[in-house]
Amino acid sequence: MLGAVGRRLRPQLPRVIGSLLVLLASAGCGLVMPLVLGVVVDAVTGKVSEHPLIGDGDPWRVLTVLLVALVLGSALNGIGTAWSAGAADRVVASLREDAVGAALTLDQERAEALGSGEVVSRSSDDVAAVTSAVNTALPSAIAAVTGVVVTVAGMAGIHWAFALVLVVVTVPVYAWTVRRYLRQAPPLYRAERAQRAARAGVVLDAVRGGSVVRRFRAEGFGRRRLVVPSWLVSRLVVLTQIATTRLFGGVNLAEFLGLAALLGTTFVLLGTGAVTLGAATTAVLFFLRLYDPIGTALMMLDQLQSAYTSLGRIVALVGIGGDGHREDDAARAVCAPPGPVPAVVVRELDVAYGTRRAVTGVSCEVAPGTNVALVGASGAGKSTVAAVVAGVRTPTRGSVRVAGRDPHALPPAERGRVVALVSQENHVFSATLRENLTLAAPAAADDALWDALRAVGLAAWAGQLREGLDTPVTHEGLGDLRCQLLALARVALLAPDVVVLDEPVSRAARGEAEVLARAVAAVCRERTAITVIHHLDQAARCDRVLVMEGGAVVEDGTHEQLLRRGGRYTELWTASHPEGPGSQSGEPGP
């Protein structure tokens, strides 16, 4: 984690070093007032007649010195704080961008392993915690530390015994307090963050499945699922507050013991004549001045510890996402072999979910421009094969090549131009129609956008919108059919070499299925397509059909060939078309 932060901090080193020097100077200005007051005490008691800083004690000169020290110290503190916060903000901004980028480019396998709540929590709540600490706690802590260093040096300059009191009496108490806190707090913060992520996952599930919950009147089910993570978050928050309260109690104890020891030391030194009354006054004022920076530093430790835990989770997310590919894989992926190659080549593909084998020994080649259907019963492995070909799931064994390149080794932007996946669930952002389309091609002209809409049958509808392409749209406002058609329009704009469609019409109503089927055919025309199909009427229109069962391909051929063969495909067709194995009604089966 420190290495990841260090790489991003390196360009900010001049700003960091400058802020430390300025804050040290500001802390030095803060010592002027106790020093002047000590000199005034000595002047009143006749111990000193003139001082280099205030001369003979002229009130106007004393006031001027104090005013200049106050204004200069405040200005330097502001500059140093701004510089340190600016450097830290830049580091956090870089981490935030990388965290969100990593969350958006996680492959399906890793995203499922983490869970949606964990991904959202790390890229939102944890980033917010780090940002808050950077903007408030970190600058205050840096200023406090520099103030402590300068003040201790000033006390040692008056007499070594004063500094010794700090080292012998207060430092052990502070060290014990901080050590106890660091032993108790980090596990609590990590557990709290994990439970917050679990709670966020439940909320996200409830939002996504809201229609199902309302349909079955199962609101109580959602509330019950929130009880345990919500209660655990509350309990962990209380436990962290207890640890923080103990930290504050240790700070107060150290201050009490330190002041008592300092007063005793002052009494001894005054009795022996080792220091003057003014010097003793200055030392005591220096020590009292330490209350604020030491207390600030230790009290900010709570917020900094919380931010440190969040920072670790963010860096872990960035590490999981990585760069999306390894350099050697990327080099191998973009160097496609010369000459014509099959559009898709799958060799000895195995995919496992934990200990369960979902796909076993699948091998096939798909020629360019071919539309291949993957059919079979639920759980046969169709969607898994499609996800591996699209590069969103990593195979356990075997290899996949799309246009001669490994889709898993390509950067996400490059992969999208090679192979595009259209799943059953497609999202429309609350933005304009133009913005939703140009997600696939940011530089696309209006003519290209209208061509894409025309290809999927949305041009007439879009032409009736009051603001045309600049009309705001939402997922709920468009409905499932138009959302799916809009996703297909994005594919038409992207124009990938290969399109992978995962049951594009399985959720459509009987009247909508044909509309979607025509849009799919238009997008896949003169393009290689692999389609996971539930309704076998759609498979009959494909150039080739692969029948899967138990994670393996058991039949391969055209629709007519497989019907004549009388195997597993014929059984599936007969089950969905009781009127006869040779019929093609054009309407989807049940």
Coordinates of C-alpha atoms in Angstrom, one line a residue:
M1 CA 0.0 0.0 0.0
L2 CA 2.8 2.4 0.9
G3 CA 4.4 1.7 -2.4
A4 CA 1.2 2.6 -4.3
V5 CA 0.9 5.8 -2.4
G6 CA 4.6 6.6 -2.7
R7 CA 4.5 6.4 -6.5
R8 CA 1.7 8.9 -6.6
L9 CA 3.3 11.1 -4.0
R10 CA 6.7 11.4 -5.7
P11 CA 5.7 14.2 -8.1
Q12 CA 4.4 16.1 -5.1
L13 CA 7.6 15.9 -3.0
P14 CA 8.7 19.6 -3.6
R15 CA 5.3 20.7 -2.4
V16 CA 5.5 18.4 0.7
I17 CA 9.0 19.5 1.6
G18 CA 8.1 23.1 1.2
S19 CA 5.0 22.8 3.4
L20 CA 7.1 21.1 6.1
L21 CA 9.6 24.0 6.1
V22 CA 6.9 26.6 6.1
L23 CA 5.1 24.9 9.0
L24 CA 8.3 24.7 11.0
A25 CA 8.8 28.4 10.5
S26 CA 5.1 29.0 11.6
A27 CA 5.7 26.9 14.7
G28 CA 8.8 29.0 15.4
C29 CA 6.7 32.2 15.2
G30 CA 4.4 30.6 17.8
L31 CA 7.2 30.5 20.3
V32 CA 7.7 34.3 20.2
M33 CA 4.8 35.1 22.6
P34 CA 5.9 32.8 25.5
L35 CA 9.5 33.9 25.0
V36 CA 8.6 37.6 25.2
L37 CA 6.4 37.1 28.3
G38 CA 9.4 35.3 30.0
V39 CA 11.6 38.2 29.1
V40 CA 9.1 40.7 30.5
V41 CA 8.9 38.7 33.7
D42 CA 12.7 38.9 34.0
A43 CA 12.7 42.6 33.2
V44 CA 10.1 43.3 35.9
T45 CA 12.1 41.3 38.5
G46 CA 15.3 43.1 37.4
K47 CA 17.0 40.0 36.1
V48 CA 17.5 41.5 32.6
S49 CA 17.8 45.0 31.4
E50 CA 17.7 44.6 27.7
H51 CA 16.9 41.8 25.2
P52 CA 17.8 41.4 21.6
L53 CA 14.2 40.8 20.6
I54 CA 12.4 43.5 22.6
G55 CA 15.2 45.8 23.7
D56 CA 14.5 47.5 27.0
G57 CA 10.9 46.3 27.1
D58 CA 9.3 49.3 25.4
P59 CA 5.5 48.5 25.3
W60 CA 5.1 49.5 21.7
R61 CA 8.1 47.4 20.6
V62 CA 6.8 44.4 22.6
L63 CA 3.3 44.9 21.0
T64 CA 4.9 45.2 17.5
V65 CA 7.0 42.0 17.9
L66 CA 3.9 40.0 19.2
L67 CA 1.7 41.3 16.3
V68 CA 4.3 40.5 13.6
A69 CA 4.8 37.0 15.1
L70 CA 1.1 36.4 15.2
V71 CA 0.4 37.6 11.6
L72 CA 3.5 35.9 10.1
G73 CA 2.8 32.7 12.0
S74 CA -0.8 32.6 10.8
A75 CA 0.1 33.4 7.2
L76 CA 2.9 30.7 7.2
N77 CA 0.5 28.2 8.8
G78 CA -2.1 28.9 6.1
I79 CA 0.4 28.5 3.3
G80 CA 1.9 25.3 4.8
T81 CA -1.5 23.8 5.4
A82 CA -2.6 24.6 1.8
W83 CA 0.5 23.2 0.3
S84 CA 0.3 19.9 2.3
A85 CA -3.4 19.5 1.7
G86 CA -2.9 20.3 -2.0
A87 CA -0.3 17.6 -2.3
A88 CA -2.4 15.1 -0.4
D89 CA -5.5 16.0 -2.5
R90 CA -3.6 15.3 -5.7
V91 CA -2.6 11.9 -4.4
V92 CA -6.1 11.0 -3.3
A93 CA -7.5 12.3 -6.6
S94 CA -5.2 9.9 -8.4
L95 CA -6.2 7.1 -6.2
R96 CA -9.9 7.9 -6.6
E97 CA -9.6 7.9 -10.4
D98 CA -7.7 4.6 -10.3
A99 CA -10.2 3.1 -7.8
V100 CA -13.3 4.0 -9.9
G101 CA -11.5 2.9 -13.1
A102 CA -10.6 -0.4 -11.5
A103 CA -14.2 -0.9 -10.3
L104 CA -15.5 -0.2 -13.8
T105 CA -12.9 -2.5 -15.5
L106 CA -13.2 -5.5 -13.1
D107 CA -13.9 -8.6 -15.0
Q108 CA -17.1 -10.4 -14.2
E109 CA -15.4 -13.1 -12.1
R110 CA -13.6 -10.7 -9.8
A111 CA -16.6 -8.4 -9.5
E112 CA -18.7 -11.4 -8.4
A113 CA -16.1 -12.5 -6.0
L114 CA -15.9 -9.1 -4.3
G115 CA -19.7 -8.4 -4.4
S116 CA -21.4 -5.3 -5.6
G117 CA -21.6 -3.8 -2.2
E118 CA -17.9 -4.2 -1.6
V119 CA -17.0 -2.6 -4.9
V120 CA -19.4 0.4 -4.4
S121 CA -18.2 0.8 -0.8
R122 CA -14.5 0.9 -1.7
S123 CA -15.0 3.3 -4.5
S124 CA -17.4 5.7 -2.6
D125 CA -17.4 5.4 1.2
D126 CA -13.7 4.6 1.5
V127 CA -12.7 7.3 -0.9
A128 CA -14.9 9.8 1.0
A129 CA -13.2 8.8 4.3
V130 CA -9.7 9.3 2.8
T131 CA -10.7 12.6 1.2
S132 CA -12.1 13.9 4.5
A133 CA -9.0 13.0 6.4
V134 CA -6.8 14.6 3.8
N135 CA -8.7 17.9 3.9
T136 CA -8.9 18.1 7.7
A137 CA -6.9 15.7 9.8
L138 CA -3.7 15.4 7.7
P139 CA -2.8 19.1 7.5
S140 CA -3.7 19.5 11.2
A141 CA -1.6 16.5 12.2
I142 CA 1.4 17.8 10.2
A143 CA 1.1 21.3 11.7
A144 CA 0.8 19.7 15.2
V145 CA 3.9 17.5 14.7
T146 CA 6.0 20.4 13.5
G147 CA 4.8 22.5 16.4
V148 CA 5.8 19.8 18.9
V149 CA 9.3 19.5 17.4
V150 CA 10.0 23.2 17.5
T151 CA 8.5 23.6 21.0
V152 CA 10.5 20.7 22.5
A153 CA 13.7 22.2 20.9
G154 CA 12.8 25.5 22.5
M155 CA 12.4 23.9 26.0
A156 CA 15.7 22.1 25.6
G157 CA 17.3 25.5 24.8
I158 CA 16.1 26.9 28.1
H159 CA 17.3 24.0 30.2
W160 CA 17.8 20.3 29.4
A161 CA 15.8 19.3 32.4
F162 CA 12.6 20.7 30.9
A163 CA 13.0 18.5 27.8
L164 CA 13.9 15.6 30.0
V165 CA 10.6 15.8 31.8
L166 CA 8.8 15.4 28.4
V167 CA 10.9 12.4 27.5
V168 CA 10.7 10.6 30.8
V169 CA 7.2 11.4 32.0
T170 CA 4.9 12.2 29.1
V171 CA 6.4 10.3 26.2
P172 CA 5.9 6.8 27.8
V173 CA 2.3 7.6 28.6
Y174 CA 1.6 8.9 25.1
A175 CA 3.4 5.8 23.7
W176 CA 1.4 3.4 25.8
T177 CA -1.9 5.1 24.9
V178 CA -1.2 5.1 21.2
R179 CA 0.0 1.5 21.2
R180 CA -3.2 0.4 23.0
Y181 CA -5.3 2.4 20.5
L182 CA -3.5 1.0 17.4
R183 CA -3.9 -2.5 18.8
Q184 CA -7.7 -2.1 19.3
A185 CA -8.9 0.3 16.6
P186 CA -7.6 -1.1 13.2
P187 CA -9.5 -4.4 13.5
L188 CA -12.6 -2.6 14.5
Y189 CA -12.4 -0.2 11.6
R190 CA -11.8 -3.0 9.1
A191 CA -14.7 -5.0 10.4
E192 CA -16.9 -1.8 10.3
R193 CA -16.0 -1.2 6.7
A194 CA -16.7 -4.8 5.8
Q195 CA -20.1 -4.6 7.4
R196 CA -20.9 -1.3 5.7
A197 CA -20.0 -3.0 2.4
A198 CA -22.3 -5.9 3.2
R199 CA -25.1 -3.5 4.1
A200 CA -24.6 -1.6 0.8
G201 CA -24.8 -4.9 -1.1
V202 CA -28.2 -5.6 0.5
V203 CA -29.5 -2.2 -0.4
L204 CA -28.3 -2.4 -4.0
D205 CA -30.0 -5.8 -4.3
A206 CA -33.2 -4.4 -3.0
V207 CA -33.0 -1.4 -5.4
R208 CA -32.3 -3.6 -8.4
G209 CA -34.9 -6.2 -7.4
G210 CA -37.5 -3.7 -6.2
S211 CA -40.1 -4.7 -8.8
V212 CA -39.8 -8.3 -7.8
V213 CA -40.0 -7.5 -4.1
R214 CA -43.1 -5.3 -4.6
R215 CA -44.7 -7.9 -6.9
F216 CA -44.5 -10.6 -4.1
R217 CA -45.1 -8.1 -1.3
A218 CA -41.9 -9.2 0.3
E219 CA -40.7 -5.8 1.7
G220 CA -40.2 -7.5 5.1
F221 CA -37.7 -9.9 3.5
G222 CA -35.6 -7.0 2.4
R223 CA -35.8 -5.3 5.9
R224 CA -34.8 -8.6 7.6
R225 CA -31.7 -8.9 5.5
L226 CA -30.7 -5.4 6.6
V227 CA -31.0 -6.1 10.3
V228 CA -27.8 -8.0 10.9
P229 CA -25.3 -5.8 9.0
S230 CA -27.0 -2.7 10.3
W231 CA -26.8 -3.9 13.9
L232 CA -23.2 -4.9 13.4
V233 CA -22.2 -1.5 12.0
S234 CA -23.9 0.2 14.9
R235 CA -22.1 -2.1 17.4
L236 CA -18.7 -1.6 15.8
V237 CA -19.2 2.2 15.7
V238 CA -19.7 2.1 19.5
L239 CA -16.7 0.0 20.0
T240 CA -14.5 2.3 17.9
Q241 CA -15.8 5.2 19.9
I242 CA -14.9 3.4 23.2
A243 CA -11.3 2.9 21.8
T244 CA -11.2 6.6 20.8
T245 CA -12.4 7.7 24.3
R246 CA -9.6 5.7 25.8
L247 CA -7.2 7.5 23.5
F248 CA -8.4 10.9 24.7
G249 CA -8.2 9.7 28.3
G250 CA -4.6 8.7 27.9
V251 CA -3.9 12.2 26.3
N252 CA -5.4 13.9 29.4
L253 CA -3.4 11.7 31.7
A254 CA -0.1 12.5 30.0
E255 CA -0.9 16.2 30.1
F256 CA -1.6 16.0 33.9
L257 CA 1.5 14.0 34.7
G258 CA 3.7 16.2 32.5
L259 CA 2.5 19.5 34.0
A260 CA 2.9 18.1 37.5
A261 CA 6.5 17.0 36.8
L262 CA 7.3 20.2 35.0
L263 CA 6.2 22.3 38.0
G264 CA 8.3 20.2 40.3
T265 CA 11.3 20.6 38.0
T266 CA 10.7 24.3 37.9
F267 CA 10.6 24.6 41.7
V268 CA 13.9 22.7 41.9
L269 CA 15.7 24.7 39.2
L270 CA 14.5 28.1 40.7
G271 CA 15.7 27.0 44.1
T272 CA 19.2 26.2 42.8
G273 CA 19.3 29.3 40.6
A274 CA 19.8 27.3 37.5
V275 CA 17.1 29.3 35.6
T276 CA 15.5 32.7 36.1
L277 CA 11.8 33.2 36.9
G278 CA 11.3 34.5 33.3
A279 CA 12.9 31.4 31.8
A280 CA 10.8 29.1 34.0
T281 CA 7.7 31.0 33.0
T282 CA 8.7 30.6 29.3
A283 CA 9.3 26.8 29.8
V284 CA 5.9 26.4 31.5
L285 CA 4.2 28.4 28.7
F286 CA 6.0 26.3 26.1
F287 CA 4.7 23.1 27.8
L288 CA 1.1 24.5 28.0
R289 CA 1.5 25.3 24.3
L290 CA 2.2 21.6 23.6
Y291 CA -1.3 20.7 24.8
D292 CA -2.9 21.9 21.6
P293 CA -0.6 20.3 19.0
I294 CA -0.1 17.0 20.8
G295 CA -3.8 16.7 21.6
T296 CA -4.6 17.6 18.0
A297 CA -2.1 15.0 16.6
L298 CA -3.4 12.2 18.8
M299 CA -7.0 13.1 18.4
M300 CA -6.6 13.2 14.7
L301 CA -5.1 9.7 15.0
D302 CA -8.7 8.4 15.1
Q303 CA -9.6 10.0 11.8
L304 CA -6.3 9.1 10.3
Q305 CA -6.6 5.5 11.4
S306 CA -10.0 5.3 9.8
A307 CA -8.7 6.8 6.6
Y308 CA -5.7 4.5 6.7
T309 CA -8.0 1.5 6.8
S310 CA -10.0 2.9 3.9
L311 CA -6.8 3.7 2.0
G312 CA -5.8 0.1 2.2
R313 CA -9.1 -1.0 0.8
I314 CA -8.9 1.4 -2.1
V315 CA -5.3 0.4 -2.9
A316 CA -6.5 -3.3 -2.8
L317 CA -9.3 -2.5 -5.3
V318 CA -6.8 -0.7 -7.6
G319 CA -4.5 -3.7 -7.3
I320 CA -7.4 -6.1 -8.1
G321 CA -8.3 -4.0 -11.2
G322 CA -4.7 -3.4 -12.1
D323 CA -4.1 -2.1 -15.6
G324 CA -6.6 -4.5 -17.0
H325 CA -3.8 -6.6 -18.6
R326 CA -0.2 -7.5 -18.3
E327 CA 2.4 -6.0 -20.7
D328 CA 3.5 -9.4 -22.0
D329 CA -0.2 -10.4 -22.5
A330 CA -1.0 -7.1 -24.2
A331 CA 1.9 -7.5 -26.6
R332 CA 0.8 -11.1 -27.4
A333 CA -2.8 -10.0 -27.8
V334 CA -2.2 -7.2 -30.3
C335 CA 0.2 -9.2 -32.5
A336 CA -2.4 -11.2 -34.4
P337 CA -0.9 -13.7 -36.9
P338 CA -0.8 -12.5 -40.5
G339 CA -3.3 -13.7 -43.1
P340 CA -7.0 -14.7 -42.7
V341 CA -7.8 -16.3 -39.3
P342 CA -11.0 -17.7 -37.8
A343 CA -13.1 -15.1 -36.1
V344 CA -13.2 -17.1 -32.9
V345 CA -11.1 -20.1 -31.9
V346 CA -11.8 -22.0 -28.6
R347 CA -9.4 -24.7 -27.5
E348 CA -10.0 -27.2 -24.7
L349 CA -12.0 -24.7 -22.6
D350 CA -12.6 -25.6 -19.0
V351 CA -14.3 -23.2 -16.5
A352 CA -15.0 -23.9 -12.9
Y353 CA -17.0 -22.0 -10.2
G354 CA -15.1 -23.0 -7.1
T355 CA -15.1 -26.8 -7.1
R356 CA -18.0 -27.1 -9.5
R357 CA -17.0 -27.6 -13.2
A358 CA -19.3 -25.6 -15.4
V359 CA -17.6 -26.1 -18.8
T360 CA -15.5 -29.0 -19.8
G361 CA -13.3 -29.5 -22.9
V362 CA -15.2 -27.1 -25.2
S363 CA -13.4 -26.6 -28.6
C364 CA -14.7 -24.9 -31.7
E365 CA -13.9 -22.5 -34.5
V366 CA -16.2 -19.8 -35.9
A367 CA -15.6 -18.5 -39.4
P368 CA -15.8 -14.7 -40.0
G369 CA -19.4 -13.5 -40.7
T370 CA -21.0 -16.6 -39.2
N371 CA -23.9 -16.4 -36.8
V372 CA -23.6 -19.2 -34.3
A373 CA -26.3 -20.2 -31.8
L374 CA -25.5 -21.7 -28.4
V375 CA -28.5 -23.7 -27.2
G376 CA -29.2 -26.1 -24.4
A377 CA -31.1 -26.5 -21.1
S378 CA -30.5 -24.1 -18.2
G379 CA -27.2 -24.8 -16.6
A380 CA -25.6 -26.3 -19.7
G381 CA -22.8 -23.7 -19.7
K382 CA -24.0 -21.5 -22.6
S383 CA -23.6 -18.2 -20.8
T384 CA -20.3 -19.2 -19.3
V385 CA -18.8 -19.9 -22.8
A386 CA -20.2 -16.6 -24.1
A387 CA -18.6 -14.7 -21.1
V388 CA -15.2 -16.3 -21.7
V389 CA -15.3 -15.5 -25.4
A390 CA -16.2 -11.9 -24.6
G391 CA -13.3 -11.7 -22.2
V392 CA -15.3 -11.0 -19.0
R393 CA -14.6 -14.4 -17.4
T394 CA -11.3 -16.1 -17.1
P395 CA -11.1 -19.8 -18.1
T396 CA -9.7 -22.4 -15.7
R397 CA -7.9 -24.1 -18.6
G398 CA -7.7 -23.7 -22.4
S399 CA -7.5 -20.7 -24.6
V400 CA -9.7 -18.3 -26.6
R401 CA -8.7 -16.2 -29.6
V402 CA -10.9 -13.6 -31.2
A403 CA -9.5 -12.4 -34.6
G404 CA -6.2 -14.0 -33.5
R405 CA -6.0 -12.1 -30.2
D406 CA -6.7 -13.1 -26.6
P407 CA -9.6 -11.0 -25.4
H408 CA -8.5 -11.4 -21.7
A409 CA -5.2 -9.8 -22.4
L410 CA -6.6 -6.7 -24.2
P411 CA -7.2 -3.4 -22.4
P412 CA -10.9 -2.8 -21.9
A413 CA -11.2 -0.1 -24.6
E414 CA -9.3 -2.3 -27.2
R415 CA -11.3 -5.3 -26.2
G416 CA -14.6 -3.5 -26.9
R417 CA -13.6 -2.9 -30.5
V418 CA -12.7 -6.5 -31.0
V419 CA -15.6 -8.3 -29.2
A420 CA -18.7 -6.8 -27.6
L421 CA -21.1 -8.5 -25.1
V422 CA -24.8 -7.7 -25.0
S423 CA -26.2 -9.3 -21.8
Q424 CA -29.8 -9.8 -20.8
E425 CA -29.6 -6.7 -18.5
N426 CA -28.7 -3.4 -20.0
H427 CA -28.7 0.0 -18.3
V428 CA -29.8 3.4 -19.6
F429 CA -28.2 6.3 -17.7
S430 CA -30.2 9.3 -16.6
A431 CA -28.8 11.5 -19.3
T432 CA -29.6 12.5 -22.9
L433 CA -30.2 10.0 -25.6
R434 CA -27.0 11.3 -27.3
E435 CA -24.9 10.7 -24.2
N436 CA -26.3 7.2 -23.8
L437 CA -25.4 6.4 -27.4
T438 CA -21.9 8.0 -27.4
L439 CA -20.8 5.8 -24.5
A440 CA -19.8 3.4 -27.3
A441 CA -18.3 6.0 -29.7
P442 CA -17.6 9.5 -28.0
A443 CA -16.7 11.1 -31.3
A444 CA -19.7 9.8 -33.3
A445 CA -21.4 12.3 -35.5
D446 CA -25.2 12.8 -35.6
D447 CA -25.5 10.9 -38.9
A448 CA -23.8 7.8 -37.3
L449 CA -26.1 8.1 -34.3
W450 CA -29.2 8.2 -36.5
D451 CA -27.9 5.3 -38.6
A452 CA -27.5 3.2 -35.4
L453 CA -31.0 4.0 -34.2
R454 CA -32.4 3.2 -37.7
A455 CA -30.7 -0.2 -37.7
V456 CA -32.4 -1.3 -34.5
G457 CA -35.8 0.3 -35.3
L458 CA -35.6 3.3 -32.9
A459 CA -35.2 6.1 -35.4
A460 CA -39.0 6.8 -35.8
W461 CA -39.4 6.9 -32.0
A462 CA -36.4 9.1 -31.5
G463 CA -37.6 11.4 -34.3
Q464 CA -40.8 12.1 -32.4
L465 CA -38.9 13.3 -29.3
R466 CA -39.2 17.0 -28.6
E467 CA -35.4 17.6 -28.3
G468 CA -34.3 14.7 -30.6
L469 CA -31.0 13.3 -29.6
D470 CA -30.7 15.8 -26.7
T471 CA -33.8 14.5 -25.0
P472 CA -33.2 13.3 -21.4
V473 CA -34.0 9.6 -21.0
T474 CA -34.1 7.2 -18.0
H475 CA -34.1 3.5 -17.7
E476 CA -37.6 3.4 -16.2
G477 CA -39.0 5.8 -18.8
L478 CA -37.8 3.8 -21.8
G479 CA -38.9 0.3 -20.6
D480 CA -37.2 -3.0 -21.1
L481 CA -37.7 -3.2 -24.9
R482 CA -36.2 0.2 -25.8
C483 CA -33.4 -0.3 -23.2
Q484 CA -32.4 -3.5 -25.0
L485 CA -32.7 -1.9 -28.4
L486 CA -30.6 1.1 -27.2
A487 CA -27.9 -1.4 -26.1
L488 CA -27.9 -2.9 -29.6
A489 CA -27.6 0.6 -31.1
R490 CA -24.5 1.1 -29.0
V491 CA -23.1 -2.1 -30.5
A492 CA -23.9 -0.9 -34.0
L493 CA -21.9 2.3 -33.2
L494 CA -19.0 0.4 -31.7
A495 CA -18.8 -1.9 -34.8
P496 CA -16.8 -4.7 -33.2
D497 CA -15.4 -7.7 -35.1
V498 CA -17.4 -10.1 -33.0
V499 CA -20.7 -9.7 -31.1
V500 CA -21.6 -12.0 -28.2
L501 CA -25.3 -11.9 -27.2
D502 CA -26.5 -13.6 -24.1
E503 CA -30.2 -14.5 -24.6
P504 CA -31.2 -11.1 -26.1
V505 CA -34.9 -12.0 -26.5
S506 CA -35.5 -14.4 -23.6
R507 CA -37.2 -11.8 -21.4
A508 CA -39.2 -10.2 -24.2
A509 CA -43.0 -10.5 -24.4
R510 CA -44.4 -12.5 -27.4
G511 CA -45.0 -9.3 -29.4
E512 CA -41.6 -7.8 -28.6
A513 CA -39.5 -10.8 -29.3
E514 CA -39.8 -10.4 -33.1
V515 CA -38.9 -6.7 -32.8
L516 CA -35.7 -7.6 -30.9
A517 CA -34.9 -10.5 -33.2
R518 CA -35.0 -8.1 -36.3
A519 CA -32.8 -5.6 -34.4
V520 CA -30.3 -8.4 -33.5
A521 CA -30.2 -9.6 -37.1
A522 CA -29.5 -6.0 -38.3
V523 CA -26.7 -5.5 -35.9
C524 CA -25.1 -8.9 -36.6
R525 CA -25.5 -8.7 -40.4
E526 CA -22.0 -9.1 -42.1
R527 CA -20.6 -9.6 -38.6
T528 CA -19.5 -12.6 -36.6
A529 CA -22.0 -13.4 -33.8
I530 CA -22.3 -15.9 -31.0
T531 CA -25.7 -15.9 -29.5
V532 CA -27.0 -17.7 -26.4
I533 CA -30.5 -18.6 -27.4
H534 CA -33.5 -19.8 -25.3
H535 CA -36.1 -19.7 -28.0
L536 CA -35.1 -22.2 -30.6
D537 CA -37.0 -20.3 -33.4
Q538 CA -34.1 -17.8 -33.2
A539 CA -31.6 -20.7 -33.5
A540 CA -33.2 -21.8 -36.7
R541 CA -32.3 -18.5 -38.3
C542 CA -28.6 -18.9 -37.4
D543 CA -25.9 -20.3 -39.7
R544 CA -24.8 -22.9 -37.2
V545 CA -26.0 -24.3 -33.9
L546 CA -23.9 -25.7 -31.0
V547 CA -25.9 -27.8 -28.6
M548 CA -24.5 -27.9 -25.0
E549 CA -25.3 -30.3 -22.2
G550 CA -23.5 -30.8 -18.9
G551 CA -20.9 -28.1 -19.8
A552 CA -19.8 -29.8 -23.1
V553 CA -20.8 -29.4 -26.8
V554 CA -22.7 -32.5 -27.7
E555 CA -23.9 -31.5 -31.2
D556 CA -22.7 -29.2 -33.9
G557 CA -24.4 -28.3 -37.2
T558 CA -27.1 -26.3 -39.0
H559 CA -30.7 -26.3 -37.8
E560 CA -31.8 -28.7 -40.6
Q561 CA -28.9 -31.1 -40.0
L562 CA -29.5 -31.4 -36.3
L563 CA -33.2 -32.0 -36.8
R564 CA -32.4 -34.8 -39.3
R565 CA -29.9 -36.3 -36.8
G566 CA -32.6 -36.8 -34.2
G567 CA -30.4 -36.1 -31.2
R568 CA -30.5 -33.7 -28.3
Y569 CA -31.4 -30.7 -30.5
T570 CA -34.4 -32.6 -31.9
E571 CA -35.6 -33.3 -28.3
L572 CA -35.3 -29.6 -27.4
W573 CA -37.1 -28.6 -30.6
T574 CA -39.9 -31.1 -30.1
A575 CA -40.4 -30.0 -26.5
S576 CA -40.9 -26.4 -27.6
H577 CA -42.8 -27.2 -30.8
P578 CA -45.3 -30.0 -30.1
E579 CA -46.9 -29.5 -33.5
G580 CA -43.9 -31.2 -35.1
P581 CA -40.1 -31.3 -35.3
G582 CA -40.0 -29.7 -38.7
S583 CA -42.2 -26.7 -38.1
Q584 CA -40.9 -23.1 -37.9
S585 CA -43.6 -20.9 -36.8
G586 CA -41.6 -17.7 -36.6
E587 CA -43.0 -17.2 -33.1
P588 CA -40.9 -18.1 -30.0
G589 CA -41.8 -21.3 -28.3
P590 CA -42.8 -21.5 -24.7

